CSV table of C-alpha atoms in Angstrom, one decimal:
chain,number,residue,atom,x,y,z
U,4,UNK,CA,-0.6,-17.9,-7.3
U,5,UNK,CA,0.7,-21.0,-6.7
U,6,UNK,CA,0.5,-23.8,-8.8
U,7,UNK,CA,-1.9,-27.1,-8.2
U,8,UNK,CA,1.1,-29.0,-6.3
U,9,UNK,CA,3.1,-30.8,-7.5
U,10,UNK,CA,2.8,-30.8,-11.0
U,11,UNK,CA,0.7,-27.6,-12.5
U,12,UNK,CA,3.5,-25.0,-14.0
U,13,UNK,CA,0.9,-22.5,-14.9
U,14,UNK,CA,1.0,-18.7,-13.3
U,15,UNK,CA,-1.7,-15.9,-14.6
U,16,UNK,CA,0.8,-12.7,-14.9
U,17,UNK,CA,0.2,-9.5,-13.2
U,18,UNK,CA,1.2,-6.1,-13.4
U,19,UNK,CA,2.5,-3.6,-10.2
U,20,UNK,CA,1.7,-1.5,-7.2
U,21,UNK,CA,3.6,0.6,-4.1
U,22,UNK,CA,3.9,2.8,-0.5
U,23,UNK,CA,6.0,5.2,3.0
U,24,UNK,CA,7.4,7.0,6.3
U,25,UNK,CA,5.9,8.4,9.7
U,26,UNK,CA,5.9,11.3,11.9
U,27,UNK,CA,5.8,10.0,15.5
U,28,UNK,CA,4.9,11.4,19.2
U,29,UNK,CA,3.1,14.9,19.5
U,30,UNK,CA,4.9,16.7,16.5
U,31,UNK,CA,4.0,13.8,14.4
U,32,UNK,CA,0.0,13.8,15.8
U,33,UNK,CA,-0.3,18.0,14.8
U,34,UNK,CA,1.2,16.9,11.4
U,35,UNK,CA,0.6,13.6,10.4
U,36,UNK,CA,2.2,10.9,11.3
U,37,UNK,CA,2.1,6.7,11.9
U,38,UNK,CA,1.9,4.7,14.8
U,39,UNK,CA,2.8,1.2,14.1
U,40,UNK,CA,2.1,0.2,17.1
U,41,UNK,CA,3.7,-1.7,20.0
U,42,UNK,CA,6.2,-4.5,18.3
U,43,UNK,CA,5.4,-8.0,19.7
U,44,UNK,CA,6.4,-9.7,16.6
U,45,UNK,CA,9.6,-10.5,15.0
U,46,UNK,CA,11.2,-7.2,13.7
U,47,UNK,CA,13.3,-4.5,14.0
U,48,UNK,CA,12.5,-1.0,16.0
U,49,UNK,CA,10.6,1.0,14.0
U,50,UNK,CA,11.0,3.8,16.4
U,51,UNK,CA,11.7,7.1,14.9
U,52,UNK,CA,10.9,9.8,12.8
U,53,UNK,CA,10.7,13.2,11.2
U,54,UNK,CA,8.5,16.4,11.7
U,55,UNK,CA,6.6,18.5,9.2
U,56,UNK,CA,6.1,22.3,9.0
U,57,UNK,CA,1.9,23.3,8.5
U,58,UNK,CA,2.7,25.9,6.9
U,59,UNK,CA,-0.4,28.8,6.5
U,60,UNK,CA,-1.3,30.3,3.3
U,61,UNK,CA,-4.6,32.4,1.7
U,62,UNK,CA,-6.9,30.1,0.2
U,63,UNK,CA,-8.0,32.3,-1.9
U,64,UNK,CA,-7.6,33.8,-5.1
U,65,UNK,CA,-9.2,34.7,-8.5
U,66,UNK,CA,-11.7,32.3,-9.3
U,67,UNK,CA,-11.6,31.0,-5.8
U,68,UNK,CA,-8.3,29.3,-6.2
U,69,UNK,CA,-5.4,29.3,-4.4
U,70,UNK,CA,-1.9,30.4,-4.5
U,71,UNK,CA,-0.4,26.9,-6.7
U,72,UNK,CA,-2.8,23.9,-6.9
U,73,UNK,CA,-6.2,25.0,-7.2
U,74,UNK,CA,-8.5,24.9,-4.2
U,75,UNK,CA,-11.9,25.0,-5.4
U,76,UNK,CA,-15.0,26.0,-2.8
U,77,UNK,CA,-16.9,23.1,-4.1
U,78,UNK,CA,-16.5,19.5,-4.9
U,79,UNK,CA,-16.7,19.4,-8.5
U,80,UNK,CA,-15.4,16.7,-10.9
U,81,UNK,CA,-13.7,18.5,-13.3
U,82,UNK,CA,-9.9,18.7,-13.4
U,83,UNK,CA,-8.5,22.2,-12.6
U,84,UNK,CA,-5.1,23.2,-13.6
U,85,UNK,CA,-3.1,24.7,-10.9
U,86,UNK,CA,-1.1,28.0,-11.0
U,87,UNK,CA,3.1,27.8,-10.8
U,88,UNK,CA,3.8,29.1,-7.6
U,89,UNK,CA,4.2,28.6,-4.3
U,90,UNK,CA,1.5,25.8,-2.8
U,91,UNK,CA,-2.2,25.4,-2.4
U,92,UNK,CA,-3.1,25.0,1.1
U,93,UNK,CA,-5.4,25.5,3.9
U,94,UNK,CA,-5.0,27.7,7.5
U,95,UNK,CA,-4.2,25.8,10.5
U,96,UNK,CA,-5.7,25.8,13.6
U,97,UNK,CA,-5.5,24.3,16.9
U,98,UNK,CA,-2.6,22.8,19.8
U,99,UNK,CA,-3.5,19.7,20.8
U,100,UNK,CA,-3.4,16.9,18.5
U,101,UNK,CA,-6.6,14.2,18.5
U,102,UNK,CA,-5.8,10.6,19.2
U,103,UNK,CA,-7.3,8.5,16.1
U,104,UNK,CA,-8.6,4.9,15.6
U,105,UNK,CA,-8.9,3.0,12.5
U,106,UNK,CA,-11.5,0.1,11.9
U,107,UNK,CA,-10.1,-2.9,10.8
U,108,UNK,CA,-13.2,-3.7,8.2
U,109,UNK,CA,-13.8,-0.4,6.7
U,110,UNK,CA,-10.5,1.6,6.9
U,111,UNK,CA,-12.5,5.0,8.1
U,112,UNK,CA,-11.4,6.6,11.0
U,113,UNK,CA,-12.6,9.0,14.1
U,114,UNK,CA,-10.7,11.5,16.8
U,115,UNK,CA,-11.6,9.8,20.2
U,116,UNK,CA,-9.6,12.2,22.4
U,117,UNK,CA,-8.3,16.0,22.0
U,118,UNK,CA,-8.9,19.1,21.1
U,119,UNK,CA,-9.3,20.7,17.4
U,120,UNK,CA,-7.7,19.2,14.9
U,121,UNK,CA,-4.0,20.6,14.3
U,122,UNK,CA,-4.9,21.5,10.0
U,123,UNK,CA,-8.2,22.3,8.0
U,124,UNK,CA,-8.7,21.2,4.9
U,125,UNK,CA,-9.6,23.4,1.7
U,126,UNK,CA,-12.5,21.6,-0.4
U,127,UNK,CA,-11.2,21.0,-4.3
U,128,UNK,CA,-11.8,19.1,-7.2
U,129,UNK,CA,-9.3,17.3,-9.1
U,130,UNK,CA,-6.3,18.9,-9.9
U,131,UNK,CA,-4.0,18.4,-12.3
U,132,UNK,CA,-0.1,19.4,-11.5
U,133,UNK,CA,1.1,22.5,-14.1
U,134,UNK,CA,4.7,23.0,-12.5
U,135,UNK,CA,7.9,21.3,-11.4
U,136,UNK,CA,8.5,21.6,-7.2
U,137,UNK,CA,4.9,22.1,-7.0
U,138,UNK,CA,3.2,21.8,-3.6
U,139,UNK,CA,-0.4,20.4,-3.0
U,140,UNK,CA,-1.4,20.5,0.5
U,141,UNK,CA,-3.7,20.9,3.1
U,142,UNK,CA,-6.9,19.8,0.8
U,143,UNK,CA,-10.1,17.1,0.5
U,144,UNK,CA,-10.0,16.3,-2.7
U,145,UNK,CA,-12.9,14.7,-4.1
U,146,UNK,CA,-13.2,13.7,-7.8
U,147,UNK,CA,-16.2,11.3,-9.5
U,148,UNK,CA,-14.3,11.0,-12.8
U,149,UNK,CA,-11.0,10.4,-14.1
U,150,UNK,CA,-7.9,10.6,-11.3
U,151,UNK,CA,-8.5,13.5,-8.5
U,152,UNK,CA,-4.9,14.7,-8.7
U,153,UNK,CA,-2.8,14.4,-12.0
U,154,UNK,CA,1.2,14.7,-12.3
U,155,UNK,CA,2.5,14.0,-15.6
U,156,UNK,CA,6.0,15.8,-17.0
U,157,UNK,CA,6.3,17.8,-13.6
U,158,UNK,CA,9.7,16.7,-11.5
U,159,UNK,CA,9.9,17.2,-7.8
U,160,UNK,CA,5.9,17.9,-6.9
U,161,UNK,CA,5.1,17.1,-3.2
U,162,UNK,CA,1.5,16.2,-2.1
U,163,UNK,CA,0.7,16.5,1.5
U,164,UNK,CA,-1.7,16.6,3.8
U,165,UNK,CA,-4.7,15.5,1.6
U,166,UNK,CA,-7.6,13.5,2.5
U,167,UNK,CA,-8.8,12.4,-1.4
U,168,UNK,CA,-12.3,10.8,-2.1
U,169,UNK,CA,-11.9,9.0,-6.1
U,170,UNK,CA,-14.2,7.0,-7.8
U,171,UNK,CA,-13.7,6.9,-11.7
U,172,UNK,CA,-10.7,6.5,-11.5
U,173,UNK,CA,-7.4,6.3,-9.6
U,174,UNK,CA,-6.2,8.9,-6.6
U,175,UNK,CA,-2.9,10.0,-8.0
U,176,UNK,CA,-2.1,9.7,-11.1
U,177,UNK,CA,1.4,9.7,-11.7
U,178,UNK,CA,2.7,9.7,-15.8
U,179,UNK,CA,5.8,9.9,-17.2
U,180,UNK,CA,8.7,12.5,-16.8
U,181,UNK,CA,7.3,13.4,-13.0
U,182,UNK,CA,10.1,11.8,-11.3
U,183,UNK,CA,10.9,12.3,-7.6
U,184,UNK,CA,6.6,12.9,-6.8
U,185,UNK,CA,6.6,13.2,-3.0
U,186,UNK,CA,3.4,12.0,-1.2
U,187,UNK,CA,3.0,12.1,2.4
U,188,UNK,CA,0.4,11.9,5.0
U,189,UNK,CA,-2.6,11.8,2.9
U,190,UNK,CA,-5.6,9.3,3.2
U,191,UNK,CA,-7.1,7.8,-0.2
U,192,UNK,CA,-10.1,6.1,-0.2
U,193,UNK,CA,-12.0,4.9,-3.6
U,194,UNK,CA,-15.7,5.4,-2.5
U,195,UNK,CA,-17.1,3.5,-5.6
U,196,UNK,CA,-16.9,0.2,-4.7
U,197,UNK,CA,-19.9,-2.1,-3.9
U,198,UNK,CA,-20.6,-3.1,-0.4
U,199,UNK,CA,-19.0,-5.6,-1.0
U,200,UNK,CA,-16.6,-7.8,-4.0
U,201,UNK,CA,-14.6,-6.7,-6.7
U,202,UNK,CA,-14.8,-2.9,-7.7
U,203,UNK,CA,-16.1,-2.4,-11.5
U,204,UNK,CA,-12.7,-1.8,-13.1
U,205,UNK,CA,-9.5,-3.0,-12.7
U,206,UNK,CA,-7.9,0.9,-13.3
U,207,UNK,CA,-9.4,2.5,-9.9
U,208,UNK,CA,-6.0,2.3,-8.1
U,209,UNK,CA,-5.7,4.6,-4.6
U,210,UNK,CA,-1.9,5.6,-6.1
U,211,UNK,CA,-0.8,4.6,-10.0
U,212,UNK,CA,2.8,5.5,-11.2
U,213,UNK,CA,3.6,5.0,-14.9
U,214,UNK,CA,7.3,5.4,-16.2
U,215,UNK,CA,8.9,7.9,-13.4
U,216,UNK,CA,11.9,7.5,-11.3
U,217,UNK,CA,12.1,7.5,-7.1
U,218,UNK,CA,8.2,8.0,-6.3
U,219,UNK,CA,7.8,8.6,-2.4
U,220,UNK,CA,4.8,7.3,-0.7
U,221,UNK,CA,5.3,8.0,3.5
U,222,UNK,CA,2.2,7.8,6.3
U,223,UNK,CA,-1.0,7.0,3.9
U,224,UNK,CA,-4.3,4.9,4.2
U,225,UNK,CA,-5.3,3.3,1.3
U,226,UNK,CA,-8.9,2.3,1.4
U,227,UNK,CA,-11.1,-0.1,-1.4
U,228,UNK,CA,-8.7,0.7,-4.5
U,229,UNK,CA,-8.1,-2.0,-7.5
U,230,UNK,CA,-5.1,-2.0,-5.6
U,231,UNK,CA,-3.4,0.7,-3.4
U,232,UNK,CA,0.1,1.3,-4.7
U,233,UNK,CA,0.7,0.0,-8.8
U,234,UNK,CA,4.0,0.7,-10.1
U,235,UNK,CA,4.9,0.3,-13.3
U,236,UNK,CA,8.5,0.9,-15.1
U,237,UNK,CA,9.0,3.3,-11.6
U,238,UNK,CA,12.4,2.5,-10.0
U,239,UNK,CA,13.8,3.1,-6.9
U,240,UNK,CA,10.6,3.5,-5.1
U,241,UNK,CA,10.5,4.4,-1.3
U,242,UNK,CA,7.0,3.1,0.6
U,243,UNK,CA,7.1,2.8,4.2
U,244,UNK,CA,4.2,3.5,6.7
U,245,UNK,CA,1.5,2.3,4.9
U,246,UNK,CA,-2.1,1.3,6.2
U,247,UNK,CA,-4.3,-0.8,3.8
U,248,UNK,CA,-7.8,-2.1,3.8
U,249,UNK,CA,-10.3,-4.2,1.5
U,250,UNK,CA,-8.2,-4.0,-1.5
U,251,UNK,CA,-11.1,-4.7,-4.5
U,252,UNK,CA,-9.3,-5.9,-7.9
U,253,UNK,CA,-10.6,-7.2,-10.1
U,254,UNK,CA,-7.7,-9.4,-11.4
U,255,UNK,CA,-5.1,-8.4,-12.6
U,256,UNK,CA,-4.9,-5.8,-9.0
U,257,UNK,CA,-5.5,-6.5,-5.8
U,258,UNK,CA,-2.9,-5.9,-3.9
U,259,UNK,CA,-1.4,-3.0,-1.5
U,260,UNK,CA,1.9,-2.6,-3.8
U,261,UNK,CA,2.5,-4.2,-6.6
U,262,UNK,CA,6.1,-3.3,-8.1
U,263,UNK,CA,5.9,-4.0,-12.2
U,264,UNK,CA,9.4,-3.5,-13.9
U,265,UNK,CA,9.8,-1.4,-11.2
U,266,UNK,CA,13.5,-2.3,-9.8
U,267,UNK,CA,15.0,-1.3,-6.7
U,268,UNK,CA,11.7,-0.3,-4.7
U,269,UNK,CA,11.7,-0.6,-0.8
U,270,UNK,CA,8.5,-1.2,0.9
U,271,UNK,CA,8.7,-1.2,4.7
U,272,UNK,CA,6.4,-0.4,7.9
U,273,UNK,CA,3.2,-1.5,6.5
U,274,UNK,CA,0.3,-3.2,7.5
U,275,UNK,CA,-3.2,-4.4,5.0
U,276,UNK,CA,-6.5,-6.0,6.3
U,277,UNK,CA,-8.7,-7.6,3.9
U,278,UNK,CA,-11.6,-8.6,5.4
U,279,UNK,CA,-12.8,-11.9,4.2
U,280,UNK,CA,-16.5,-10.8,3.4
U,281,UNK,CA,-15.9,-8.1,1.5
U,282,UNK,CA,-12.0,-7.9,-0.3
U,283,UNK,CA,-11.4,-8.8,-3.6
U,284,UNK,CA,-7.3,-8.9,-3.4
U,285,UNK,CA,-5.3,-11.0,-5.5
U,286,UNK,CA,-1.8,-11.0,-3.7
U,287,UNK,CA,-1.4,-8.8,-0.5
U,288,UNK,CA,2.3,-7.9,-2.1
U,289,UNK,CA,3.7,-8.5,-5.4
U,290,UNK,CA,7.1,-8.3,-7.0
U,291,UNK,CA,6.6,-9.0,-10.8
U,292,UNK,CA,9.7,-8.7,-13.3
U,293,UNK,CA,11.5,-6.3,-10.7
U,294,UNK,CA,14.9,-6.5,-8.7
U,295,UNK,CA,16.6,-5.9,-6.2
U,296,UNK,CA,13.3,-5.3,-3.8
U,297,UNK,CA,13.0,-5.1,-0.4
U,298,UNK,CA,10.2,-5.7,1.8
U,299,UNK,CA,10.4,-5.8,5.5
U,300,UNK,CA,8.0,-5.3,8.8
U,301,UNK,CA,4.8,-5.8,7.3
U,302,UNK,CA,1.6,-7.6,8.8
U,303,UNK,CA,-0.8,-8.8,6.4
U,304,UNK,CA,-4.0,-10.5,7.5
U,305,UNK,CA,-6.3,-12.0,4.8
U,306,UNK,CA,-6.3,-13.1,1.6
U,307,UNK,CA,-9.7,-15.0,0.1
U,308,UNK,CA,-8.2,-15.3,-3.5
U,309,UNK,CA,-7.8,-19.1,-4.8
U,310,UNK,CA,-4.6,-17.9,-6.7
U,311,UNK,CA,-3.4,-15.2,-4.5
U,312,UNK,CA,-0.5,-15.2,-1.7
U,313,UNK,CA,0.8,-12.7,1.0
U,314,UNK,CA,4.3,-11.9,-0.7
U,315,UNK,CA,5.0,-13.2,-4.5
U,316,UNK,CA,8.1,-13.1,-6.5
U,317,UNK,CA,6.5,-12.9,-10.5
U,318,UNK,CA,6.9,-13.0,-13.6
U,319,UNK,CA,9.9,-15.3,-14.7
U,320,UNK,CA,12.3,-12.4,-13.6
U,321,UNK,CA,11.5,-11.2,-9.7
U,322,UNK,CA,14.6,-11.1,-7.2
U,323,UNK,CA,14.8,-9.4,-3.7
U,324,UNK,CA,14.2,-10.0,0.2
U,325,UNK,CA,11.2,-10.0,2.2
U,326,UNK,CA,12.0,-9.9,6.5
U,327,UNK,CA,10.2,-9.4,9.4
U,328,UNK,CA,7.0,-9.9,7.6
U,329,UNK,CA,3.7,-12.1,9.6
U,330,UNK,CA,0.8,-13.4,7.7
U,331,UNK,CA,-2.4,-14.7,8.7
U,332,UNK,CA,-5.5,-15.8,7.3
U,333,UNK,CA,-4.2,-16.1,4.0
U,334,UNK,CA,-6.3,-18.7,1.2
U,335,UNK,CA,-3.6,-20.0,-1.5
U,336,UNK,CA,-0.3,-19.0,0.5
U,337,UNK,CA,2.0,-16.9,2.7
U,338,UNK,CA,5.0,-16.3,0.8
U,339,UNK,CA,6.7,-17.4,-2.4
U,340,UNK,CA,8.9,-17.7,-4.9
U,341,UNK,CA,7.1,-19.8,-7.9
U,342,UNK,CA,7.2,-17.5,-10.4
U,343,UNK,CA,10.4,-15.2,-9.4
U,344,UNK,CA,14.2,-16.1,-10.2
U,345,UNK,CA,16.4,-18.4,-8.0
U,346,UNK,CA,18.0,-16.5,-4.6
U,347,UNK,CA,15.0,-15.0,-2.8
U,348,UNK,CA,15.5,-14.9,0.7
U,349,UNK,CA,12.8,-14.8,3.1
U,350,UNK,CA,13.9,-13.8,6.4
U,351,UNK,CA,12.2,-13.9,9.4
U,352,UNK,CA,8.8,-14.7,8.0
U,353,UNK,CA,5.9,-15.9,9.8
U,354,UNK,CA,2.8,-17.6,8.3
U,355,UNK,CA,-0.2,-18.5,10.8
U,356,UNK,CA,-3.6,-19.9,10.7
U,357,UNK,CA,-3.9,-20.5,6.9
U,358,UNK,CA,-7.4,-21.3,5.7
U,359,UNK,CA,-8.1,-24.6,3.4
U,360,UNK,CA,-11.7,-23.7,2.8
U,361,UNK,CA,-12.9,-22.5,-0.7
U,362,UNK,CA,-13.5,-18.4,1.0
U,363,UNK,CA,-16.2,-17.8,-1.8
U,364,UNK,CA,-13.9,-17.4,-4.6
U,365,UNK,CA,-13.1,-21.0,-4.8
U,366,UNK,CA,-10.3,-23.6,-3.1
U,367,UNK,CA,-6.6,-22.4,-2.9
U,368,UNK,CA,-4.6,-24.0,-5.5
U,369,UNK,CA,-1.6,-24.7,-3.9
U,370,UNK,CA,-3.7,-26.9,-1.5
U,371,UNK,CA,-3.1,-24.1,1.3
U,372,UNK,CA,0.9,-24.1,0.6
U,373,UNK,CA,2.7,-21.8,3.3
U,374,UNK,CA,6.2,-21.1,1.8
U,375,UNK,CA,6.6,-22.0,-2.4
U,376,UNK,CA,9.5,-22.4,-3.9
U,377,UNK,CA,10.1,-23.6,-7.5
U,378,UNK,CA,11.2,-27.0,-9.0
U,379,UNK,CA,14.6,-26.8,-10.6
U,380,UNK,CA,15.3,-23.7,-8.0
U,381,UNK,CA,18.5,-24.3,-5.7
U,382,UNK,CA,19.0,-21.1,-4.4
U,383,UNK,CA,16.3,-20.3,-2.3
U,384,UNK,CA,17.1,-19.2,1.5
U,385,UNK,CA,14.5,-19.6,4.2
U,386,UNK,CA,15.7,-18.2,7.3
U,387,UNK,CA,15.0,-18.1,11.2
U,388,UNK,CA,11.5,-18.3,9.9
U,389,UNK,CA,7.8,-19.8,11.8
U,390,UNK,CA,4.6,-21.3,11.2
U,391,UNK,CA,1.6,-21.9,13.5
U,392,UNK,CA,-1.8,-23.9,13.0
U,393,UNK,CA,-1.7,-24.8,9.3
U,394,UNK,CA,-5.0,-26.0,8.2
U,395,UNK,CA,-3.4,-28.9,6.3
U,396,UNK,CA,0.8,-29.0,7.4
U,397,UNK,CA,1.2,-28.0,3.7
U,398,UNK,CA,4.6,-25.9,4.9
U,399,UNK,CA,6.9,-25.9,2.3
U,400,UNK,CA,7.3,-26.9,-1.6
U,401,UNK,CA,9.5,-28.2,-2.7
U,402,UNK,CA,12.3,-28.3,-0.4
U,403,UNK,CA,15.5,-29.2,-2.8
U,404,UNK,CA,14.5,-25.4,-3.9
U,405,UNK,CA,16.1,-23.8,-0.7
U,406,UNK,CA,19.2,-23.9,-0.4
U,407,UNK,CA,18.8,-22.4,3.8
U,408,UNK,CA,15.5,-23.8,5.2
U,409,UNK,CA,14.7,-22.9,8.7
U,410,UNK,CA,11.4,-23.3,9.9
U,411,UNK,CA,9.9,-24.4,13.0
U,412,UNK,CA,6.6,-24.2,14.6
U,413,UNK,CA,5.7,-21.5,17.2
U,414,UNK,CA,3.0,-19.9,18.6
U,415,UNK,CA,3.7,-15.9,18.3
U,416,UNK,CA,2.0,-12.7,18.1
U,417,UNK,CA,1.3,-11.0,14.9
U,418,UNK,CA,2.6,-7.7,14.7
U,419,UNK,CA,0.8,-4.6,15.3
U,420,UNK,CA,-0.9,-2.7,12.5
U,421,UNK,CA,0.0,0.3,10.6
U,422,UNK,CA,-3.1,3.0,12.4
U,423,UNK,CA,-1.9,6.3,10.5
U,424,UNK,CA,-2.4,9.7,12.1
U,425,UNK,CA,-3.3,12.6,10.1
U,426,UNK,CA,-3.7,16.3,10.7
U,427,UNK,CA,-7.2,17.1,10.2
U,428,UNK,CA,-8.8,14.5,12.0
């Protein structure tokens, strides 16, 4: 949020968020990977990546559950605790990866080319983690109360191959003393939001992480959460590859990531649509009492909050640097630094086509400010950094704040989004 410029020194607090990596070309499409897309934008290559083993496993088991995290034949709603070993999984089948598209409004997805897909997934409700190293993979996971899969005082559990269907509560539900969770190549959707506005509780977050070290989010959709990724007292956290849609609040959440107290995260390769008729974000992106955070090549298109902006530094104590990240459509603001610490650098940024109208939730505050910085701040660095059609040529606040300020108008291409590719579909 910014404030009402020049002279409103207010900021509501918020709390935190978070998201990463891909598996590209034909390994990547038989098991899971990202595409993010031909780069037109400012950026670096994100060219690159890692392959993943399917590996096949019995399903079965007494009491219809499998060899670790309990694979249930149905999709009931109460919590199952998984057995020690091994992992629970399903068989795979197929060669030929499918070719899979994304919708921009809803976030839900369809093969368009291909044979069948490269994984199937075992039908379970939720699960809650029993044992450290423990593997959950190769599941639909569908849960109508309270989170769908639980890790709380379990180091070291990987999650994997999932598609996971929440309402209730949050996807995963990370507590203390599970440090080094692993999740990759899953697809979270909360499917108890309205058609359309803020979901009923601010606590139905796709991913939540509460007091654990070195989470790893890598190649996930995020659809209609409070917000996708909430960190909170969770350092060193590794997002990258990350595709998010009509994020639903309410306020305080909102946003794709938000890091709270949550130091040292990295959030890169990323990508969140919020379509103007439906979202309820706050910001896209927020940074509140953390350091030493990094944020780069993200694309981040809409924002109808009045208080909300793309990237924020929070909280009276927020320090870090955001590159090769584009914004469009946003209400109250692009990027800033209001609320942060002095010596944010924003590198490469790009801010396009900002919006002046009230978007249903009420006028931006910032009168449609692009870049904030923070009266009394020096230290500031804007750098190499572009704009193009601002509503009002509200660009920058105010400017004895930056110590580097390069900015010039150009007419570029946003970068590509994030379109995740996942086994079973």
């Amino acid at each position: 949020m910014f404030p009402l410029r020049p002279d409103n020194d207010t900021r509501r607090a918020r709390r935190a968020t978070l998201i990463a990596v891909t598996l590209l070309g034909s390994a990547a499409a038989a098991c899971g990977g990202s595409t993010p897309g031909d780069e037109t934008g400012s950026g670096s290559d994100t060219s690159g990546g890692t392959t993943a083993e399917v590996t096949t496993a019995d399903t079965g088991g007494a009491n219809g559950t499998a060899d670790t995290s309990t694979s249930s034949t149905g999709t009931t709603s109460e919590p199952t605790t998984s057995t020690t070993a091994a992992s629970t999984e399903a068989t795979t089948v197929g060669t030929t990866a499918t070719t899979t598209t994304t919708d921009a409004t809803s976030g839900t997805s369809g093969s368009t080319t291909g044979d069948s897909p490269a994984c199937v997934l075992a039908e379970s409700g939720p699960i809650v983690v029993d044992a450290d190293d423990q593997v959950i993979e190769n599941l639909h996971v569908v849960s109508t109360r309270g989170p769908a899969i639980t890790v709380e005082g379990h180091a070291g559990v990987t999650i994997r191959n999932v598609w996971i269907e929440h309402a209730g509560g949050p996807g995963i539900a990370i507590g203390a003393g599970a440090d080094d969770v692993h999740i990759e190549n899953v697809a979270i959707e909360h499917t108890g939001a309205p058609a359309e506005g803020q979901n009923p509780s601010d606590g139905l977050n796709n991913i939540e992480c509460y007091g654990s070290a070195r989470p790893v989010v890598s190649n996930a959709r995020l659809v209609r959460g409070s917000s996708g990724i909430y960190l909170v007292e969770c350092p060193d956290a590794d997002l990258s590859f990350l595709e998010g849609h009509d994020f639903r609040g309410p306020f305080p959440r909102g946003q794709l990531v938000q890091f709270d107290k949550s130091n040292g995260g990295v959030l890169e390769d990323f990508s969140v649509i919020n379509p103007q008729a439906t979202s309820w974000p706050e910001d896209n992106v927020n940074i509140y009492q953390s350091v030493d955070v990094e944020i780069r090549r993200g694309m981040i298109d809409g924002n109808n909050s009045p208080s909300g902006v793309g990237v924020i530094f929070d909280g009276d104590l927020a320090l870090g640097v955001v590159e090769d990240v584009d914004a469009i459509r946003m209400g109250n603001g692009c990027f800033s630094d209001y609320a942060g610490s002095d010596g944010v650098v924003f590198r490469r940024t790009r801010c396009r086509e900002n919006i002046c109208e009230d978007q249903g939730r009420g006028l931006p505050l910032s009168n449609a400010l692009m870049w904030a910085g923070h009266p009394g701040y020096t230290k500031i660095r804007l750098e190499d950094s572009h704009y193009f059609a601002s509503c009002n040529g509200n660009l920058v606040w105010p400017d004895e704040s930056f110590e580097v300020l390069e900015l010039e108008e150009l007419d570029f291409t946003m970068r590509e989004p994030i379109v995740v590719q996942l086994c079973w579909e």
